[in-house]
Structure formats: C-alpha cells, structure tokens
PDB file of C-alpha atoms in Angstrom:
ATOM      1  CA  UNK A 117     163.096 102.380  84.021  1.00  0.00           C
ATOM      2  CA  UNK A 118     162.656 100.936  80.642  1.00  0.00           C
ATOM      3  CA  UNK A 119     165.274 101.100  78.293  1.00  0.00           C
ATOM      4  CA  UNK A 120     164.689 100.634  74.364  1.00  0.00           C
ATOM      5  CA  UNK A 121     166.392  97.995  74.173  1.00  0.00           C
ATOM      6  CA  UNK A 122     164.729  96.029  76.316  1.00  0.00           C
ATOM      7  CA  UNK A 123     160.933  97.104  74.754  1.00  0.00           C
ATOM      8  CA  UNK A 124     161.147  93.568  72.835  1.00  0.00           C
ATOM      9  CA  UNK A 125     158.476  92.928  69.811  1.00  0.00           C
ATOM     10  CA  UNK A 126     157.571  89.514  69.199  1.00  0.00           C
ATOM     11  CA  UNK A 127     156.745  88.271  65.538  1.00  0.00           C
ATOM     12  CA  UNK A 128     156.171  84.668  65.761  1.00  0.00           C
ATOM     13  CA  UNK A 129     154.627  82.175  67.621  1.00  0.00           C
ATOM     14  CA  UNK A 130     157.556  80.400  69.784  1.00  0.00           C
ATOM     15  CA  UNK A 131     158.021  76.991  67.606  1.00  0.00           C
ATOM     16  CA  UNK A 132     159.133  74.703  68.764  1.00  0.00           C
ATOM     17  CA  UNK A 133     161.668  76.818  71.271  1.00  0.00           C
ATOM     18  CA  UNK A 134     158.380  76.985  74.440  1.00  0.00           C
ATOM     19  CA  UNK A 135     155.401  76.088  72.097  1.00  0.00           C
ATOM     20  CA  UNK A 136     154.786  72.604  70.558  1.00  0.00           C
ATOM     21  CA  UNK A 137     153.834  72.750  66.886  1.00  0.00           C
ATOM     22  CA  UNK A 138     150.430  70.502  68.309  1.00  0.00           C
ATOM     23  CA  UNK A 139     149.482  73.527  70.392  1.00  0.00           C
ATOM     24  CA  UNK A 140     150.457  75.944  66.711  1.00  0.00           C
ATOM     25  CA  UNK A 141     148.273  74.284  64.663  1.00  0.00           C
ATOM     26  CA  UNK A 142     145.237  74.336  67.224  1.00  0.00           C
ATOM     27  CA  UNK A 143     145.366  78.278  66.851  1.00  0.00           C
ATOM     28  CA  UNK A 144     147.846  79.950  69.715  1.00  0.00           C
ATOM     29  CA  UNK A 145     147.873  83.301  68.453  1.00  0.00           C
ATOM     30  CA  UNK A 146     150.163  85.373  67.684  1.00  0.00           C
ATOM     31  CA  UNK A 147     149.110  88.241  70.156  1.00  0.00           C
ATOM     32  CA  UNK A 148     149.586  86.704  73.490  1.00  0.00           C
ATOM     33  CA  UNK A 149     153.184  86.401  73.427  1.00  0.00           C
ATOM     34  CA  UNK A 150     153.769  88.971  75.698  1.00  0.00           C
ATOM     35  CA  UNK A 151     155.755  89.013  79.198  1.00  0.00           C
ATOM     36  CA  UNK A 152     156.062  92.060  81.556  1.00  0.00           C
ATOM     37  CA  UNK A 153     159.306  91.568  84.252  1.00  0.00           C
ATOM     38  CA  UNK A 154     160.834  93.402  86.701  1.00  0.00           C
ATOM     39  CA  UNK A 155     164.163  93.326  87.189  1.00  0.00           C
ATOM     40  CA  UNK A 156     164.335  94.319  90.791  1.00  0.00           C
ATOM     41  CA  UNK A 157     168.254  94.316  91.084  1.00  0.00           C
ATOM     42  CA  UNK A 158     168.757  96.872  88.339  1.00  0.00           C
ATOM     43  CA  UNK A 159     165.438  98.582  88.730  1.00  0.00           C
ATOM     44  CA  UNK A 160     164.542  97.990  85.342  1.00  0.00           C
ATOM     45  CA  UNK A 161     161.261  97.477  83.777  1.00  0.00           C
ATOM     46  CA  UNK A 162     161.552  95.013  80.054  1.00  0.00           C
ATOM     47  CA  UNK A 163     159.005  94.237  78.619  1.00  0.00           C
ATOM     48  CA  UNK A 164     158.152  91.788  75.003  1.00  0.00           C
ATOM     49  CA  UNK A 165     154.635  92.186  73.289  1.00  0.00           C
ATOM     50  CA  UNK A 166     153.325  91.018  70.467  1.00  0.00           C
ATOM     51  CA  UNK A 167     154.063  92.789  66.667  1.00  0.00           C
ATOM     52  CA  UNK A 168     149.999  90.980  65.751  1.00  0.00           C
ATOM     53  CA  UNK A 169     146.564  92.632  65.069  1.00  0.00           C
ATOM     54  CA  UNK A 170     146.516  96.548  66.677  1.00  0.00           C
ATOM     55  CA  UNK A 171     143.650  95.922  69.509  1.00  0.00           C
ATOM     56  CA  UNK A 172     144.430  92.519  70.663  1.00  0.00           C
ATOM     57  CA  UNK A 173     148.500  93.717  70.918  1.00  0.00           C
ATOM     58  CA  UNK A 174     147.629  96.476  72.781  1.00  0.00           C
ATOM     59  CA  UNK A 175     145.081  94.269  75.283  1.00  0.00           C
ATOM     60  CA  UNK A 176     148.054  91.760  75.434  1.00  0.00           C
ATOM     61  CA  UNK A 177     150.884  94.328  76.372  1.00  0.00           C
ATOM     62  CA  UNK A 178     148.485  96.901  78.715  1.00  0.00           C
ATOM     63  CA  UNK A 179     147.954  93.597  80.670  1.00  0.00           C
ATOM     64  CA  UNK A 180     151.636  92.495  80.471  1.00  0.00           C
ATOM     65  CA  UNK A 181     152.034  96.212  82.237  1.00  0.00           C
ATOM     66  CA  UNK A 182     150.309  94.961  84.984  1.00  0.00           C
ATOM     67  CA  UNK A 183     152.794  92.655  86.047  1.00  0.00           C
ATOM     68  CA  UNK A 184     155.108  95.291  86.308  1.00  0.00           C
ATOM     69  CA  UNK A 185     156.387  95.145  90.489  1.00  0.00           C
ATOM     70  CA  UNK A 186     153.656  92.492  90.877  1.00  0.00           C
ATOM     71  CA  UNK A 187     155.453  90.990  93.187  1.00  0.00           C
ATOM     72  CA  UNK A 188     155.893  93.910  95.601  1.00  0.00           C
ATOM     73  CA  UNK A 189     151.765  94.133  95.775  1.00  0.00           C
ATOM     74  CA  UNK A 190     150.768  90.652  97.379  1.00  0.00           C
ATOM     75  CA  UNK A 191     153.547  88.438  97.441  1.00  0.00           C
ATOM     76  CA  UNK A 192     150.729  85.179  96.996  1.00  0.00           C
ATOM     77  CA  UNK A 193     150.722  86.139  94.134  1.00  0.00           C
ATOM     78  CA  UNK A 194     154.184  85.997  92.919  1.00  0.00           C
ATOM     79  CA  UNK A 195     153.692  82.475  93.454  1.00  0.00           C
ATOM     80  CA  UNK A 196     154.333  80.742  89.885  1.00  0.00           C
ATOM     81  CA  UNK A 197     153.085  77.316  88.465  1.00  0.00           C
ATOM     82  CA  UNK A 198     154.399  78.107  84.831  1.00  0.00           C
ATOM     83  CA  UNK A 199     154.290  75.750  82.108  1.00  0.00           C
ATOM     84  CA  UNK A 200     156.408  77.583  79.405  1.00  0.00           C
ATOM     85  CA  UNK A 201     159.338  79.413  80.688  1.00  0.00           C
ATOM     86  CA  UNK A 202     159.283  83.060  80.128  1.00  0.00           C
ATOM     87  CA  UNK A 203     155.410  83.127  79.504  1.00  0.00           C
ATOM     88  CA  UNK A 204     153.897  85.194  81.723  1.00  0.00           C
ATOM     89  CA  UNK A 205     150.237  83.860  80.230  1.00  0.00           C
ATOM     90  CA  UNK A 206     151.015  80.566  82.470  1.00  0.00           C
ATOM     91  CA  UNK A 207     151.276  82.334  86.180  1.00  0.00           C
ATOM     92  CA  UNK A 208     148.299  81.138  88.299  1.00  0.00           C
ATOM     93  CA  UNK A 209     144.794  82.168  87.130  1.00  0.00           C
ATOM     94  CA  UNK A 210     144.463  84.864  90.151  1.00  0.00           C
ATOM     95  CA  UNK A 211     148.322  86.342  89.498  1.00  0.00           C
ATOM     96  CA  UNK A 212     146.656  86.968  85.919  1.00  0.00           C
ATOM     97  CA  UNK A 213     143.350  88.298  86.789  1.00  0.00           C
ATOM     98  CA  UNK A 214     145.337  90.980  88.948  1.00  0.00           C
ATOM     99  CA  UNK A 215     147.739  91.652  86.020  1.00  0.00           C
ATOM    100  CA  UNK A 216     144.961  92.502  83.741  1.00  0.00           C
ATOM    101  CA  UNK A 217     142.805  94.723  85.627  1.00  0.00           C
ATOM    102  CA  UNK A 218     146.055  96.478  87.298  1.00  0.00           C
ATOM    103  CA  UNK A 219     147.104  96.973  83.110  1.00  0.00           C
ATOM    104  CA  UNK A 220     144.023  98.496  82.368  1.00  0.00           C
ATOM    105  CA  UNK A 221     143.786 100.961  85.273  1.00  0.00           C
ATOM    106  CA  UNK A 222     147.163 101.896  85.099  1.00  0.00           C
ATOM    107  CA  UNK A 223     146.608 102.331  81.439  1.00  0.00           C
ATOM    108  CA  UNK A 224     143.982 104.531  82.753  1.00  0.00           C
ATOM    109  CA  UNK A 225     145.978 106.806  84.902  1.00  0.00           C
ATOM    110  CA  UNK A 226     149.148 106.616  82.714  1.00  0.00           C
ATOM    111  CA  UNK A 227     147.920 106.816  79.532  1.00  0.00           C
ATOM    112  CA  UNK A 228     144.843 108.215  79.147  1.00  0.00           C
ATOM    113  CA  UNK A 229     145.730 109.021  75.179  1.00  0.00           C
ATOM    114  CA  UNK A 230     146.023 105.601  74.130  1.00  0.00           C
ATOM    115  CA  UNK A 231     142.875 104.319  75.415  1.00  0.00           C
ATOM    116  CA  UNK A 232     141.214 107.128  73.528  1.00  0.00           C
ATOM    117  CA  UNK A 233     143.036 106.448  70.717  1.00  0.00           C
ATOM    118  CA  UNK A 234     141.487 102.816  70.928  1.00  0.00           C
ATOM    119  CA  UNK A 235     138.098 103.778  71.331  1.00  0.00           C
ATOM    120  CA  UNK A 236     138.280 106.230  68.618  1.00  0.00           C
ATOM    121  CA  UNK A 237     140.071 103.166  66.357  1.00  0.00           C
ATOM    122  CA  UNK A 238     137.183 100.885  67.475  1.00  0.00           C
ATOM    123  CA  UNK A 239     134.677 103.357  66.513  1.00  0.00           C
ATOM    124  CA  UNK A 240     136.028 103.395  63.021  1.00  0.00           C
ATOM    125  CA  UNK A 241     136.316  99.529  62.573  1.00  0.00           C
ATOM    126  CA  UNK A 242     132.727  98.740  64.148  1.00  0.00           C
ATOM    127  CA  UNK A 243     131.639 101.626  61.400  1.00  0.00           C
ATOM    128  CA  UNK A 244     132.977  99.376  58.612  1.00  0.00           C
ATOM    129  CA  UNK A 245     130.820  96.282  59.953  1.00  0.00           C
ATOM    130  CA  UNK A 246     133.602  94.782  62.345  1.00  0.00           C
ATOM    131  CA  UNK A 247     133.120  93.835  66.000  1.00  0.00           C
ATOM    132  CA  UNK A 248     129.926  94.270  65.570  1.00  0.00           C
ATOM    133  CA  UNK A 249     129.416  92.474  69.541  1.00  0.00           C
ATOM    134  CA  UNK A 250     131.572  94.561  71.083  1.00  0.00           C
ATOM    135  CA  UNK A 251     130.309  98.464  72.015  1.00  0.00           C
ATOM    136  CA  UNK A 252     133.342  99.772  72.395  1.00  0.00           C
ATOM    137  CA  UNK A 253     137.529  98.836  73.266  1.00  0.00           C
ATOM    138  CA  UNK A 254     136.703  98.497  77.149  1.00  0.00           C
ATOM    139  CA  UNK A 255     133.930  95.581  75.752  1.00  0.00           C
ATOM    140  CA  UNK A 256     136.220  93.859  73.393  1.00  0.00           C
ATOM    141  CA  UNK A 257     139.029  93.667  76.471  1.00  0.00           C
ATOM    142  CA  UNK A 258     137.024  92.688  79.027  1.00  0.00           C
ATOM    143  CA  UNK A 259     136.458  89.806  76.623  1.00  0.00           C
ATOM    144  CA  UNK A 260     139.710  89.251  76.242  1.00  0.00           C
ATOM    145  CA  UNK A 261     140.459  89.129  79.725  1.00  0.00           C
ATOM    146  CA  UNK A 262     137.908  86.334  80.136  1.00  0.00           C
ATOM    147  CA  UNK A 263     139.649  84.714  76.639  1.00  0.00           C
ATOM    148  CA  UNK A 264     143.078  84.830  78.925  1.00  0.00           C
ATOM    149  CA  UNK A 265     141.512  83.584  82.125  1.00  0.00           C
ATOM    150  CA  UNK A 266     139.973  80.917  80.511  1.00  0.00           C
ATOM    151  CA  UNK A 267     143.364  79.376  79.072  1.00  0.00           C
ATOM    152  CA  UNK A 268     144.972  80.356  82.133  1.00  0.00           C
ATOM    153  CA  UNK A 269     142.561  78.236  84.056  1.00  0.00           C
ATOM    154  CA  UNK A 270     142.927  75.505  81.927  1.00  0.00           C
ATOM    155  CA  UNK A 271     147.036  75.055  82.261  1.00  0.00           C
ATOM    156  CA  UNK A 272     146.695  75.614  85.894  1.00  0.00           C
ATOM    157  CA  UNK A 273     144.599  72.299  86.115  1.00  0.00           C
ATOM    158  CA  UNK A 274     146.437  70.131  85.032  1.00  0.00           C
ATOM    159  CA  UNK A 275     149.396  67.850  87.350  1.00  0.00           C
ATOM    160  CA  UNK A 276     152.734  68.935  88.218  1.00  0.00           C
ATOM    161  CA  UNK A 277     155.191  66.850  86.740  1.00  0.00           C
ATOM    162  CA  UNK A 278     158.961  67.208  85.293  1.00  0.00           C
ATOM    163  CA  UNK A 279     158.202  65.128  82.372  1.00  0.00           C
ATOM    164  CA  UNK A 280     157.797  67.656  79.235  1.00  0.00           C
ATOM    165  CA  UNK A 281     155.657  65.547  76.916  1.00  0.00           C
ATOM    166  CA  UNK A 282     153.409  64.217  79.392  1.00  0.00           C
ATOM    167  CA  UNK A 283     152.999  68.521  80.562  1.00  0.00           C
ATOM    168  CA  UNK A 284     152.670  69.070  76.489  1.00  0.00           C
ATOM    169  CA  UNK A 285     149.654  66.150  76.333  1.00  0.00           C
ATOM    170  CA  UNK A 286     148.261  67.178  79.826  1.00  0.00           C
ATOM    171  CA  UNK A 287     147.677  70.745  78.519  1.00  0.00           C
ATOM    172  CA  UNK A 288     146.702  70.325  75.359  1.00  0.00           C
ATOM    173  CA  UNK A 289     143.665  67.907  76.377  1.00  0.00           C
ATOM    174  CA  UNK A 290     142.884  71.150  79.058  1.00  0.00           C
ATOM    175  CA  UNK A 291     142.809  73.844  76.210  1.00  0.00           C
ATOM    176  CA  UNK A 292     140.540  71.048  74.396  1.00  0.00           C
ATOM    177  CA  UNK A 293     138.710  70.358  77.256  1.00  0.00           C
ATOM    178  CA  UNK A 294     138.027  74.172  78.103  1.00  0.00           C
ATOM    179  CA  UNK A 295     137.100  74.872  74.180  1.00  0.00           C
ATOM    180  CA  UNK A 296     139.661  76.870  73.778  1.00  0.00           C
ATOM    181  CA  UNK A 297     139.533  75.621  69.751  1.00  0.00           C
ATOM    182  CA  UNK A 298     136.871  77.076  69.087  1.00  0.00           C
ATOM    183  CA  UNK A 299     138.082  79.892  71.301  1.00  0.00           C
ATOM    184  CA  UNK A 300     141.017  80.392  69.164  1.00  0.00           C
ATOM    185  CA  UNK A 301     138.544  80.716  65.760  1.00  0.00           C
ATOM    186  CA  UNK A 302     136.292  83.175  67.713  1.00  0.00           C
ATOM    187  CA  UNK A 303     139.795  85.131  68.330  1.00  0.00           C
ATOM    188  CA  UNK A 304     141.238  85.153  64.565  1.00  0.00           C
ATOM    189  CA  UNK A 305     137.907  86.344  63.548  1.00  0.00           C
ATOM    190  CA  UNK A 306     137.440  89.187  65.685  1.00  0.00           C
ATOM    191  CA  UNK A 307     141.418  90.936  63.813  1.00  0.00           C
ATOM    192  CA  UNK A 308     140.345  93.571  62.434  1.00  0.00           C
ATOM    193  CA  UNK A 309     143.429  93.238  60.031  1.00  0.00           C
ATOM    194  CA  UNK A 310     145.891  96.442  60.954  1.00  0.00           C
ATOM    195  CA  UNK A 311     149.026  95.160  63.013  1.00  0.00           C
ATOM    196  CA  UNK A 312     150.058  97.188  65.660  1.00  0.00           C
ATOM    197  CA  UNK A 313     152.235 100.546  65.358  1.00  0.00           C
ATOM    198  CA  UNK A 314     155.657 100.132  67.206  1.00  0.00           C
ATOM    199  CA  UNK A 315     156.254 103.482  67.565  1.00  0.00           C
ATOM    200  CA  UNK A 316     152.623 104.695  69.376  1.00  0.00           C
ATOM    201  CA  UNK A 317     153.779 100.927  71.513  1.00  0.00           C
ATOM    202  CA  UNK A 318     157.005 102.185  72.778  1.00  0.00           C
ATOM    203  CA  UNK A 319     155.411 105.875  73.099  1.00  0.00           C
ATOM    204  CA  UNK A 320     152.517 104.086  75.352  1.00  0.00           C
ATOM    205  CA  UNK A 321     155.147 101.721  77.145  1.00  0.00           C
ATOM    206  CA  UNK A 322     157.788 104.772  77.593  1.00  0.00           C
ATOM    207  CA  UNK A 323     154.903 106.282  79.985  1.00  0.00           C
ATOM    208  CA  UNK A 324     153.737 103.624  80.866  1.00  0.00           C
ATOM    209  CA  UNK A 325     157.173 102.829  82.539  1.00  0.00           C
ATOM    210  CA  UNK A 326     157.688 106.184  84.239  1.00  0.00           C
ATOM    211  CA  UNK A 327     154.067 106.260  86.498  1.00  0.00           C
ATOM    212  CA  UNK A 328     154.696 102.703  87.871  1.00  0.00           C
ATOM    213  CA  UNK A 329     158.111 103.458  88.315  1.00  0.00           C
ATOM    214  CA  UNK A 330     157.042 106.053  91.149  1.00  0.00           C
ATOM    215  CA  UNK A 331     154.148 103.624  92.599  1.00  0.00           C
TER     216      UNK A 331
END
C-alpha cells in the first residue's frame, strides 16, 4: 500500500545534508531528487518526488516506481554502491536501468491516462516552439534515461572509500569527465517552465501503488 503521508514532494536540493555546494553549483537538477522504496516488513511503499518542471518531475517519478519491489525481481540488483544516503540515483547502473524500464512499462500498464496526458501536453509545448529535438514525451524520457545512466556510470566508477571528502572529490571529477556540466546545462534548457501538479502526481502514484502491489 501507499499512504498519502508516504508521498513526499521535494522542493529543494539537499544542500548541505547530502549534496555538496560544489555539486549544486555544477547544476545538479532539482528534478533528480527522488526515491522509491519498499518497506517489506509493513508491506508499504514510500516515494519522494521532485516539485520541479513537469516533464522531468514525472520522468524521475516514473523511474522511482520502477524501484518498488525491485529486490524481489533479481537479488543481484539489490546490491548497492551508494554514494549519497537515501538517494536511489546512485545505485549500480544495472539497478537503475532496470528501474527506468520497469517504471515506464508499469506506467503504461497501470496509469495509461498519464501517458496520454503527458503526450498531449508535450504536443502543446512543441507547437509553442519548445522541445524541438523530440517528437513526443517517450523520446524525451529516453533522453532522460540516457542522462540518468550517464550519471550512474560516472558515480559507479569512483573508488570505494570511507573518506567523505575523497569520495566527494572523486564524484565531482567523475561527473566532469563524463561531460555532465554540459549535460546539466542541456537539461536546464529542456525545462518548459510549468511546474508539476501535485494532485495529478498523487493520483498517479496511488494507481501505480495499487498495480505494483498485486504483481
């Protein structure tokens, strides 16, 4: 089940609690702030989603629903190499790729009306001259998947260490070497200027939770 109090909107970057100011200054997007978790003991889901630009906020949330019950699917995918506590984005790339695909397939299955709504909204923004590089929301989501996996691979490449300052330096350099400074700017340019609707998000998440619960 998913209780309303376990749906947690995120309206800011977690600086300095989790992200360093240096990473924030690099352009780390608010829309990447999401986590999808499963409390197996109490049989409950929880989710954090970004209160950011509409398409990327939904893209992150779609991805996070792919993490629900993920350790039941393949035990190897539950092996974590986290850098930031509570941040699902830093799972090993195989875990992340599975969640991106699974979240999208689940959304098409359990909440097809959201896909229709996002595609309709996308067409309106495209007609207004935005998002010219893409034909539809699904193509934008594919771009987002590749963007997210590039971050995951960069973070996965850093050396294991208990030294927080060293890890932070390694993460910063790995992201720079992966070209993420440019990618973060590209991400910012793809925002359309419309914030995600929290009520629509909650309706979507409740439907998704009902579907995933019976898988």
